[in-house]
Amino acid sequence: MNNLIYMYSKTFCMEDAQAVFDQLRDRNSLSWGAIIYGYSEQGQGVRALELFEDMQLEGLQPSRAVFLSVLKACSTVGAIMTGREIHDQVIRLAFGLDVTIQSALVNMYAKCKSLDEAYAIFRGCKSLDIVMWGVMVAGFVENGQGQSAFELFKRMQALAVKSNAVIFISLLKACNTKHEIKQGMFIHEQIQISGLQCDMAIQGSLIDMYSNCGNLEKAREVFDQTLDRDDVIWVSMITTYIQHGHKDYARDLYAHMVDEGIRLNGKTFVSLLKVCNSDYSDLLWLIHDDIIRGRQEIDVVVGSALVDSYGRCGFMEEAYYLFVKLPERNIVSWGGLMAAYIQHGLELRALKLFDTMLEHGLEPDRAALSCTLQACCGTGNITRGKEIHDLIIKNSSEFDAVIISSLVHLYAECGSLREACKVFDGASAKDAVSWSVIIGGCCLNGNLKLAAQYLNAMEKLGVKPHKVIFTSMLTACSQAGSLREGYRIFKFMTEDYGIVPDESHLSCMLDLMGRTGGLNDAKELFQSIPFEYDHIIETSLLTGCRTYCTMEVGKLWFKKAFYG
């Protein structure tokens, strides 16, 4: 019977696996391990952790395999508190020196945004294998610390540790702006030295890297030099053209791929569907037609991607029709349609769909919950939002950073700053986005003092503030007429964090100076603008000129705008 549970679990037939498990009278560690493994692998981390708790209540000792499954479950749902408890058990049961368990722990802490704990385990590991190096590099990259990932890679080189495809792919993901293209090209050189340039996954990642760095010529060069191109390589290049707005190139390359007889599978169809937007509705219809003509089975994954794409393109009736016709609907299908409704201002439909999903007995994941909270926010329905909050508390003892951000945003937008702060202060999982949301919420509700306190706390924890935070704070200063505080924040942003002010920051400062009569300062700031400004900055400046009858700055703007 245990083998039967494993078979169903490995093929993701979890209803069948659960049915067999429920029939067992004498469940042993293998039985529990099989069912926990299935739910963990399928991404149902909450259910896996519930079963793990039940297993322990029966007095059974977890095996190495069970620990690996539940650590992965913690990673999936961001359950860092549970992960720490499991870590303690691992040490007590003498699994702490197992390098595979250590890798799983590093991965869990990194996925839960606790890089300090992840790196502490990595640093204390006596036998670092290539998997452990790869997990730590990926952890840095996934948490936006690309520079730390590159430093770790250099350490690998110094120790003569040979990199593999997984590590190179992670490093390429860290190069995603035009400023990081030199690092990307360096990794490209290292790939060639390592002899891995023919690896299809690496080739696709190189195309993506050059695309993200804005160098389409190099991306196309990699594509053209790739021999025996598979469907992944074709889709990477087509996706690159779509993301950069090259419609004709994208359509022509798709047609060329079809002419070459390249058959896409479910995974590559989904990759293409994910990037189709309203500008590419004709390509969406073509892809859908090819799926049908190729007799590609529209399973729940491909079907959900089609629902998502039609919804994203604004074809809501078609999206709903496809949703209803799906042979099977999972949480991704429901969440995709909900997200589409919210995108197009149909929040009430999204909330109704959420209720229907619950009636069908599905347990919402964090994406569905986040969508629902967003819908509550869009309708200003704080009462319904509190009901969703209660549901989240009922189903989970801890929240991940995505849910925290969604709850804080809901309460702040609905004017309940006290509740927003209560949620944030009580959370263990906080990332840079969460901090941005609470600070933005304070600013939105006119509490600039509290926003500054959170910014100071964020700085002490070593979390680097995103530039959006400063836009929120400068906007609040402008609305409050707090010129001195605005200067302080602007100086803090530019000097302490080295953030180059963008148009939104400059617009806020000019508006603030205009409101408070500091147009001479506005004149100096205006002259220092290093890039072409848009109509928002022009409006901010001219409003100030009109309000304070200051013609000099107005004339300066006119000369700069028309004569350079």
Coordinates of C-alpha atoms in Angstrom, one line a residue:
M1 CA 0.0 0.0 0.0
N2 CA 2.9 2.3 0.7
N3 CA 4.2 1.8 -2.8
L4 CA 0.8 2.6 -4.2
I5 CA 0.7 5.9 -2.3
Y6 CA 4.2 6.7 -3.6
M7 CA 3.1 5.9 -7.2
Y8 CA 0.1 8.2 -6.9
S9 CA 2.2 10.9 -5.2
K10 CA 4.9 10.8 -7.9
T11 CA 2.3 11.2 -10.6
F12 CA 0.5 14.0 -8.6
C13 CA -2.7 12.0 -8.3
M14 CA -3.1 13.3 -4.8
E15 CA -6.8 12.5 -4.4
D16 CA -6.1 8.8 -5.1
A17 CA -3.0 8.9 -2.9
Q18 CA -5.1 10.4 -0.1
A19 CA -7.8 7.8 -0.6
V20 CA -5.3 4.9 -0.2
F21 CA -3.7 6.6 2.8
D22 CA -7.1 7.1 4.5
Q23 CA -7.8 3.4 4.1
L24 CA -4.7 2.3 6.0
R25 CA -5.3 1.2 9.5
D26 CA -1.6 0.8 10.5
R27 CA 0.3 3.8 9.1
N28 CA 4.1 3.7 9.5
S29 CA 6.8 6.2 8.7
L30 CA 6.8 5.1 5.1
S31 CA 3.1 5.8 4.7
W32 CA 3.4 9.2 6.2
G33 CA 6.5 10.0 4.2
A34 CA 4.8 9.0 0.9
I35 CA 1.8 11.2 1.4
I36 CA 3.8 14.2 2.7
Y37 CA 6.2 13.9 -0.2
G38 CA 3.3 14.1 -2.7
Y39 CA 1.8 17.2 -1.3
S40 CA 5.2 18.9 -0.9
E41 CA 6.2 18.1 -4.5
Q42 CA 2.8 19.4 -5.8
G43 CA 3.3 22.7 -4.0
Q44 CA 0.7 22.1 -1.4
G45 CA 3.0 23.0 1.5
V46 CA 0.3 23.8 4.0
R47 CA -1.3 20.4 3.6
A48 CA 2.2 18.7 3.8
L49 CA 2.9 20.5 7.1
E50 CA -0.5 19.6 8.5
L51 CA 0.2 15.9 7.8
F52 CA 3.7 16.2 9.3
E53 CA 2.1 17.6 12.5
D54 CA -0.4 14.7 12.6
M55 CA 2.4 12.2 12.1
Q56 CA 4.3 13.5 15.1
L57 CA 1.1 13.4 17.2
E58 CA 1.0 9.7 16.5
G59 CA 4.5 9.4 18.0
L60 CA 6.3 8.5 14.8
Q61 CA 9.9 9.8 14.3
P62 CA 10.5 11.6 11.0
S63 CA 13.0 10.0 8.6
R64 CA 15.6 11.9 6.5
A65 CA 13.2 11.8 3.5
V66 CA 10.4 13.3 5.5
F67 CA 12.6 16.1 6.7
L68 CA 13.5 16.9 3.1
S69 CA 9.9 17.0 2.1
V70 CA 8.7 19.2 5.0
L71 CA 11.7 21.6 4.6
K72 CA 10.6 22.0 0.9
A73 CA 7.1 22.6 2.1
C74 CA 8.3 25.4 4.4
S75 CA 10.1 26.9 1.5
T76 CA 7.0 26.8 -0.7
V77 CA 4.7 28.6 1.8
G78 CA 7.4 30.8 3.5
A79 CA 6.8 29.1 6.9
I80 CA 10.0 30.2 8.6
M81 CA 8.9 29.6 12.2
T82 CA 7.9 26.0 11.4
G83 CA 11.2 25.7 9.5
R84 CA 13.1 26.7 12.5
E85 CA 11.3 24.2 14.7
I86 CA 12.1 21.5 12.1
H87 CA 15.8 22.7 12.1
D88 CA 15.9 22.1 15.9
Q89 CA 14.4 18.6 15.4
V90 CA 17.0 17.8 12.7
I91 CA 19.8 18.7 15.1
R92 CA 18.2 16.6 18.0
L93 CA 17.9 13.6 15.7
A94 CA 21.5 13.8 14.5
F95 CA 20.7 14.7 10.9
G96 CA 22.4 18.1 11.3
L97 CA 25.6 17.0 9.5
D98 CA 23.9 15.4 6.5
V99 CA 24.9 17.6 3.6
T100 CA 21.6 17.0 1.7
I101 CA 19.6 18.1 4.8
Q102 CA 22.0 21.1 5.2
S103 CA 21.3 22.1 1.6
A104 CA 17.5 21.8 2.2
L105 CA 17.9 24.1 5.3
V106 CA 19.9 26.7 3.4
N107 CA 17.3 26.6 0.6
M108 CA 14.4 26.9 3.1
Y109 CA 15.9 29.9 4.9
A110 CA 16.8 31.6 1.6
K111 CA 13.3 31.1 0.3
C112 CA 11.9 32.5 3.5
K113 CA 14.1 35.7 3.0
S114 CA 16.4 34.9 6.0
L115 CA 19.8 35.0 4.3
D116 CA 21.7 35.4 7.5
E117 CA 20.4 32.0 8.8
A118 CA 21.0 30.5 5.4
Y119 CA 24.6 31.7 5.1
A120 CA 25.3 30.7 8.7
I121 CA 24.5 27.1 7.8
F122 CA 26.5 27.3 4.6
R123 CA 29.5 28.8 6.4
G124 CA 29.4 26.1 9.1
C125 CA 29.2 23.2 6.6
K126 CA 32.4 21.1 6.7
S127 CA 31.9 19.4 3.4
L128 CA 30.6 21.8 0.8
D129 CA 29.4 20.0 -2.4
I130 CA 28.4 21.5 -5.7
V131 CA 24.7 21.4 -4.7
M132 CA 25.3 23.4 -1.5
W133 CA 27.3 26.0 -3.5
G134 CA 24.5 26.2 -6.0
V135 CA 21.7 26.6 -3.4
M136 CA 23.6 29.4 -1.7
V137 CA 24.3 31.2 -5.0
A138 CA 20.6 30.9 -6.0
G139 CA 19.6 32.1 -2.5
F140 CA 21.5 35.3 -2.9
V141 CA 20.2 35.9 -6.5
E142 CA 16.6 35.2 -5.5
N143 CA 16.8 37.7 -2.7
G144 CA 18.2 40.5 -4.9
Q145 CA 21.8 40.2 -3.7
G146 CA 23.5 39.5 -7.0
Q147 CA 26.8 41.0 -5.9
S148 CA 27.0 38.6 -3.0
A149 CA 26.3 35.8 -5.5
F150 CA 29.2 36.9 -7.7
E151 CA 31.5 37.2 -4.7
L152 CA 30.6 33.6 -3.8
F153 CA 31.3 32.5 -7.3
K154 CA 34.8 34.1 -7.2
R155 CA 35.4 32.3 -3.9
M156 CA 34.5 29.1 -5.7
Q157 CA 37.0 29.9 -8.4
A158 CA 39.7 30.6 -5.9
L159 CA 39.1 27.2 -4.3
A160 CA 39.1 25.5 -7.8
V161 CA 35.5 24.4 -7.4
K162 CA 34.1 23.7 -10.9
S163 CA 30.8 25.4 -11.5
N164 CA 27.8 23.6 -13.1
A165 CA 24.9 24.7 -15.3
V166 CA 22.7 25.4 -12.3
I167 CA 25.1 27.9 -10.9
F168 CA 25.8 29.6 -14.2
I169 CA 22.0 30.0 -14.8
S170 CA 21.5 31.5 -11.3
L171 CA 24.3 34.0 -12.0
L172 CA 22.9 35.0 -15.3
K173 CA 19.6 35.7 -13.6
A174 CA 21.4 38.2 -11.4
C175 CA 22.3 40.3 -14.5
N176 CA 19.0 41.9 -15.4
T177 CA 19.8 45.6 -16.1
K178 CA 22.0 47.4 -18.7
H179 CA 24.4 48.3 -15.9
E180 CA 25.1 44.6 -15.2
I181 CA 25.8 43.5 -18.8
K182 CA 29.6 43.4 -18.1
Q183 CA 29.0 40.8 -15.4
G184 CA 26.8 38.9 -17.7
M185 CA 29.4 38.9 -20.4
F186 CA 32.0 37.7 -17.9
I187 CA 29.8 34.8 -16.9
H188 CA 29.3 34.1 -20.7
E189 CA 33.1 33.8 -21.0
Q190 CA 33.3 31.5 -18.0
I191 CA 30.6 29.3 -19.5
Q192 CA 32.7 29.0 -22.7
I193 CA 35.8 28.2 -20.6
S194 CA 33.9 25.5 -18.8
G195 CA 32.8 23.9 -22.1
L196 CA 29.1 24.3 -21.2
Q197 CA 28.2 26.6 -24.1
C198 CA 26.2 23.9 -25.8
D199 CA 23.9 23.3 -22.9
M200 CA 20.4 24.3 -24.1
A201 CA 19.3 25.6 -20.7
I202 CA 22.3 27.8 -20.5
Q203 CA 21.8 29.1 -24.0
G204 CA 18.2 30.0 -23.1
S205 CA 19.4 31.8 -20.0
L206 CA 22.0 33.7 -22.0
I207 CA 19.3 34.9 -24.4
D208 CA 17.2 36.0 -21.4
M209 CA 20.2 37.7 -19.8
Y210 CA 21.1 39.8 -22.9
S211 CA 17.4 40.6 -23.3
N212 CA 17.1 41.8 -19.7
C213 CA 20.2 43.9 -20.2
G214 CA 18.7 45.5 -23.3
N215 CA 21.2 44.0 -25.8
L216 CA 19.0 42.3 -28.4
E217 CA 21.8 42.0 -30.9
K218 CA 23.8 39.8 -28.5
A219 CA 20.6 37.8 -27.7
R220 CA 20.0 37.1 -31.4
E221 CA 23.7 36.3 -31.8
V222 CA 23.5 33.6 -29.1
F223 CA 20.3 32.3 -30.8
D224 CA 21.8 32.2 -34.3
Q225 CA 25.0 30.4 -33.0
T226 CA 23.0 27.7 -31.2
L227 CA 23.0 24.4 -33.1
D228 CA 20.0 22.0 -33.0
R229 CA 17.8 24.6 -31.4
D230 CA 15.1 23.1 -29.3
D231 CA 11.6 24.6 -28.5
V232 CA 13.0 26.3 -25.4
I233 CA 15.5 28.3 -27.3
W234 CA 13.0 29.4 -29.9
V235 CA 10.5 30.5 -27.3
S236 CA 13.3 32.4 -25.4
M237 CA 14.0 34.5 -28.5
I238 CA 10.4 35.0 -29.4
T239 CA 9.7 36.1 -25.8
T240 CA 12.6 38.6 -26.0
Y241 CA 11.1 40.3 -29.1
I242 CA 7.7 40.4 -27.4
Q243 CA 9.1 42.0 -24.2
H244 CA 10.9 44.6 -26.2
G245 CA 7.9 45.5 -28.4
H246 CA 9.3 44.1 -31.6
K247 CA 5.9 42.7 -32.9
D248 CA 6.9 41.9 -36.4
Y249 CA 10.1 40.1 -35.4
A250 CA 8.2 38.0 -32.8
R251 CA 5.5 37.0 -35.3
D252 CA 8.0 36.2 -38.0
L253 CA 10.1 34.1 -35.7
Y254 CA 7.1 32.2 -34.5
A255 CA 6.0 31.5 -38.1
H256 CA 9.6 30.4 -38.9
M257 CA 9.6 28.1 -35.9
V258 CA 6.4 26.5 -37.1
D259 CA 7.8 26.1 -40.6
E260 CA 10.9 24.4 -39.2
G261 CA 8.6 21.8 -37.7
I262 CA 9.4 22.6 -34.1
R263 CA 6.8 21.1 -31.9
L264 CA 6.1 23.0 -28.7
N265 CA 5.1 21.1 -25.5
G266 CA 2.9 22.2 -22.7
K267 CA 5.7 23.9 -20.8
T268 CA 6.9 26.0 -23.8
F269 CA 3.3 26.9 -24.8
V270 CA 2.8 28.2 -21.3
S271 CA 6.0 30.2 -21.5
L272 CA 4.8 32.0 -24.6
L273 CA 1.3 32.5 -23.3
K274 CA 2.6 34.2 -20.2
V275 CA 4.1 37.1 -22.2
C276 CA 1.2 37.7 -24.6
N277 CA -0.6 40.9 -23.9
S278 CA -3.3 43.0 -25.7
D279 CA -0.7 44.1 -28.3
Y280 CA -0.2 40.5 -29.2
S281 CA -3.8 39.2 -29.3
D282 CA -3.4 37.9 -32.8
L283 CA -0.4 35.8 -31.7
L284 CA -2.4 34.5 -28.8
W285 CA -5.1 33.3 -31.2
L286 CA -2.5 31.8 -33.4
I287 CA -0.9 29.9 -30.5
H288 CA -4.3 28.7 -29.3
D289 CA -5.1 27.5 -32.8
D290 CA -1.8 25.7 -33.0
I291 CA -2.5 24.0 -29.6
I292 CA -5.8 22.7 -31.0
R293 CA -4.5 21.7 -34.5
G294 CA -1.5 20.0 -33.0
R295 CA -3.9 18.0 -30.8
Q296 CA -2.0 19.2 -27.8
E297 CA -3.9 18.1 -24.8
I298 CA -5.3 21.1 -23.0
D299 CA -4.6 20.0 -19.5
V300 CA -5.0 22.1 -16.4
V301 CA -1.6 23.8 -16.8
V302 CA -2.0 24.8 -20.5
G303 CA -5.7 25.6 -19.9
S304 CA -4.9 27.8 -17.0
A305 CA -2.3 29.7 -19.0
L306 CA -4.9 30.2 -21.8
V307 CA -7.4 31.6 -19.3
D308 CA -4.7 33.9 -17.9
S309 CA -3.7 35.1 -21.3
Y310 CA -7.2 35.8 -22.6
G311 CA -8.0 37.6 -19.3
R312 CA -4.8 39.7 -19.5
C313 CA -5.6 40.7 -23.0
G314 CA -9.0 41.9 -21.9
F315 CA -11.1 39.1 -23.5
M316 CA -13.0 38.4 -20.3
E317 CA -15.9 36.4 -21.9
E318 CA -13.4 34.1 -23.7
A319 CA -11.4 33.7 -20.5
Y320 CA -14.5 32.7 -18.5
Y321 CA -15.7 30.3 -21.3
L322 CA -12.3 28.6 -21.3
F323 CA -12.3 28.4 -17.5
V324 CA -15.7 26.7 -17.5
K325 CA -14.7 24.3 -20.2
L326 CA -11.5 23.1 -18.4
P327 CA -11.6 19.4 -17.7
E328 CA -10.0 20.1 -14.4
R329 CA -9.6 23.3 -12.4
N330 CA -6.9 23.8 -9.9
I331 CA -6.0 26.7 -7.6
V332 CA -3.9 28.3 -10.5
S333 CA -6.9 28.3 -12.8
W334 CA -9.1 30.1 -10.2
G335 CA -6.4 32.5 -9.2
G336 CA -5.6 33.4 -12.9
L337 CA -9.2 34.4 -13.6
M338 CA -9.5 36.3 -10.4
A339 CA -6.3 38.2 -11.2
A340 CA -7.7 39.1 -14.7
Y341 CA -10.9 40.4 -13.2
I342 CA -9.0 42.6 -10.8
Q343 CA -6.7 43.8 -13.6
H344 CA -9.8 45.1 -15.5
G345 CA -11.5 46.6 -12.6
L346 CA -14.0 43.8 -12.0
E347 CA -13.2 43.3 -8.3
L348 CA -16.8 42.3 -7.4
R349 CA -16.6 39.4 -9.9
A350 CA -13.2 38.4 -8.4
L351 CA -14.7 38.2 -4.9
K352 CA -17.7 36.2 -6.1
L353 CA -15.3 33.8 -7.9
F354 CA -13.3 33.4 -4.6
D355 CA -16.5 32.5 -2.8
T356 CA -17.3 29.9 -5.5
M357 CA -13.8 28.5 -5.2
L358 CA -14.3 28.0 -1.5
E359 CA -17.6 26.3 -2.1
H360 CA -15.8 23.8 -4.3
G361 CA -13.6 22.9 -1.4
L362 CA -10.4 24.4 -2.7
E363 CA -7.9 25.8 -0.2
P364 CA -6.7 29.2 -1.5
D365 CA -2.9 29.6 -2.0
R366 CA -1.1 32.9 -1.3
A367 CA -1.6 34.1 -4.9
A368 CA -5.4 33.7 -4.6
L369 CA -5.5 35.2 -1.1
S370 CA -3.4 38.2 -2.3
C371 CA -5.7 38.7 -5.2
T372 CA -8.8 38.6 -3.0
L373 CA -7.3 41.1 -0.6
Q374 CA -6.5 43.3 -3.5
A375 CA -10.1 43.1 -4.6
C376 CA -11.3 44.1 -1.1
C377 CA -8.9 47.0 -1.3
G378 CA -10.2 48.0 -4.7
T379 CA -13.8 48.1 -3.5
G380 CA -12.9 49.6 -0.1
N381 CA -14.5 46.6 1.6
I382 CA -12.5 46.4 4.8
T383 CA -15.2 44.2 6.5
R384 CA -14.7 41.6 3.8
G385 CA -11.0 42.0 4.0
K386 CA -11.1 41.2 7.8
E387 CA -13.0 38.1 7.0
I388 CA -10.3 37.0 4.6
H389 CA -7.7 37.9 7.3
D390 CA -9.5 35.6 9.7
L391 CA -9.5 32.8 7.1
I392 CA -5.8 33.2 6.7
I393 CA -5.2 33.0 10.5
K394 CA -7.4 29.9 10.7
N395 CA -5.5 28.1 7.9
S396 CA -2.0 29.1 8.8
S397 CA -0.1 29.9 12.0
E398 CA 2.3 32.3 10.1
F399 CA 2.2 34.5 7.0
D400 CA 4.7 34.9 4.3
A401 CA 5.9 38.3 3.0
V402 CA 3.4 38.4 0.1
I403 CA 0.4 38.0 2.4
I404 CA 1.9 40.5 4.9
S405 CA 2.2 43.1 2.2
S406 CA -1.3 42.5 0.9
L407 CA -2.9 42.8 4.4
V408 CA -0.9 45.9 5.2
H409 CA -1.8 47.5 1.9
L410 CA -5.5 46.7 2.4
Y411 CA -5.7 48.2 5.9
A412 CA -3.6 51.2 5.0
E413 CA -5.7 51.9 1.8
C414 CA -8.9 51.6 3.8
G415 CA -7.7 54.1 6.3
S416 CA -7.0 51.7 9.2
L417 CA -3.3 52.5 9.8
R418 CA -3.4 51.0 13.3
E419 CA -4.4 47.6 11.9
A420 CA -1.8 47.8 9.2
C421 CA 0.9 48.5 11.7
K422 CA -0.4 45.7 14.0
V423 CA -0.1 43.2 11.1
F424 CA 3.3 44.4 10.1
D425 CA 4.8 44.6 13.6
G426 CA 3.6 41.1 14.4
A427 CA 5.0 39.5 11.3
S428 CA 8.2 37.5 11.2
A429 CA 8.5 37.4 7.4
K430 CA 9.3 40.9 6.1
D431 CA 11.0 41.7 2.9
A432 CA 11.9 45.0 1.2
V433 CA 8.4 45.1 -0.4
S434 CA 6.7 44.7 3.0
W435 CA 8.7 47.6 4.4
S436 CA 7.9 49.7 1.3
V437 CA 4.1 49.0 1.8
I438 CA 4.0 49.9 5.5
I439 CA 6.0 53.1 4.9
G440 CA 3.9 54.0 1.9
G441 CA 0.8 53.3 4.0
C442 CA 2.0 55.7 6.7
C443 CA 2.6 58.4 4.1
L444 CA -0.8 57.8 2.5
N445 CA -2.5 58.3 5.9
G446 CA -0.5 61.5 6.6
N447 CA 1.7 60.0 9.4
L448 CA 5.1 61.1 8.1
K449 CA 6.6 60.8 11.6
L450 CA 5.7 57.1 11.8
A451 CA 7.0 56.5 8.2
A452 CA 10.4 58.0 9.3
Q453 CA 10.5 55.6 12.3
Y454 CA 9.9 52.6 10.1
L455 CA 12.5 53.8 7.7
N456 CA 15.0 54.1 10.5
A457 CA 14.1 50.6 11.8
M458 CA 14.5 49.3 8.2
E459 CA 18.0 50.9 8.0
K460 CA 19.1 49.3 11.3
L461 CA 18.1 45.9 10.1
G462 CA 20.2 46.4 7.0
V463 CA 17.3 46.2 4.5
K464 CA 18.0 48.5 1.6
P465 CA 15.1 50.8 0.9
H466 CA 13.6 50.8 -2.7
K467 CA 13.4 54.1 -4.4
V468 CA 9.6 53.9 -4.3
I469 CA 9.7 54.4 -0.6
F470 CA 11.3 57.8 -1.1
T471 CA 8.6 58.7 -3.7
S472 CA 6.0 58.0 -1.1
M473 CA 7.7 60.0 1.6
L474 CA 8.5 63.0 -0.6
T475 CA 4.9 63.0 -1.8
A476 CA 3.7 63.1 1.9
C477 CA 6.2 65.9 2.6
S478 CA 4.8 67.9 -0.4
Q479 CA 1.2 67.4 0.7
A480 CA 2.1 68.4 4.3
G481 CA 4.2 71.3 3.2
S482 CA 7.2 70.0 5.2
L483 CA 10.1 71.5 3.3
R484 CA 12.8 70.8 5.9
E485 CA 11.8 67.1 6.2
G486 CA 11.6 66.8 2.4
Y487 CA 15.2 68.1 2.1
R488 CA 16.3 65.6 4.8
I489 CA 14.7 62.7 3.1
F490 CA 16.0 63.7 -0.4
K491 CA 19.6 64.1 1.0
F492 CA 19.3 60.7 2.9
M493 CA 18.2 59.1 -0.4
T494 CA 20.9 60.5 -2.6
E495 CA 23.9 60.7 -0.2
D496 CA 23.4 57.8 2.2
Y497 CA 22.0 55.3 -0.2
G498 CA 23.4 56.7 -3.5
I499 CA 20.0 56.5 -5.2
V500 CA 19.9 58.6 -8.3
P501 CA 16.7 60.6 -8.2
D502 CA 14.3 59.8 -11.0
E503 CA 11.5 61.9 -12.4
S504 CA 9.1 61.0 -9.6
H505 CA 11.5 62.2 -6.9
L506 CA 12.3 65.4 -8.7
S507 CA 8.6 66.1 -9.4
C508 CA 7.8 65.7 -5.7
M509 CA 10.7 68.0 -4.7
L510 CA 9.7 70.7 -7.2
D511 CA 6.1 70.4 -6.1
L512 CA 7.2 70.7 -2.5
M513 CA 9.4 73.7 -3.2
G514 CA 6.6 75.3 -5.2
R515 CA 4.0 74.8 -2.4
T516 CA 6.3 76.3 0.2
G517 CA 7.7 79.2 -1.8
G518 CA 11.2 77.7 -2.2
L519 CA 11.4 78.4 -5.9
N520 CA 15.0 79.6 -5.9
D521 CA 15.9 76.2 -4.6
A522 CA 13.7 74.7 -7.3
K523 CA 15.6 76.7 -9.9
E524 CA 18.9 75.1 -8.8
L525 CA 17.4 71.6 -8.7
F526 CA 15.8 72.1 -12.1
Q527 CA 19.1 73.2 -13.7
S528 CA 20.7 70.0 -12.3
I529 CA 18.3 67.6 -13.8
P530 CA 20.5 65.2 -15.8
F531 CA 17.8 63.8 -18.1
E532 CA 14.8 64.9 -20.2
Y533 CA 11.9 65.7 -17.9
D534 CA 8.3 64.9 -18.6
H535 CA 5.1 66.9 -18.4
I536 CA 4.6 66.0 -14.7
I537 CA 7.8 67.9 -13.7
E538 CA 6.9 70.7 -16.0
T539 CA 3.4 71.0 -14.4
S540 CA 4.9 70.9 -10.8
L541 CA 7.3 73.7 -11.7
L542 CA 4.8 75.9 -13.5
T543 CA 2.2 75.5 -10.8
G544 CA 4.7 76.8 -8.3
C545 CA 5.6 79.7 -10.7
R546 CA 2.0 80.7 -11.0
T547 CA 1.2 80.4 -7.3
Y548 CA 4.1 82.4 -6.2
C549 CA 4.3 84.8 -9.2
T550 CA 7.9 83.8 -9.9
M551 CA 8.5 84.5 -13.6
E552 CA 12.3 83.9 -13.5
V553 CA 12.0 80.1 -13.1
G554 CA 9.1 79.9 -15.5
K555 CA 11.2 81.6 -18.2
L556 CA 14.1 79.3 -17.4
W557 CA 11.9 76.3 -18.0
F558 CA 10.7 77.8 -21.2
K559 CA 14.2 78.3 -22.5
K560 CA 15.4 74.8 -21.5
A561 CA 12.3 73.2 -23.0
F562 CA 12.5 74.9 -26.4
Y563 CA 16.2 75.8 -26.8
G564 CA 18.0 73.1 -24.7

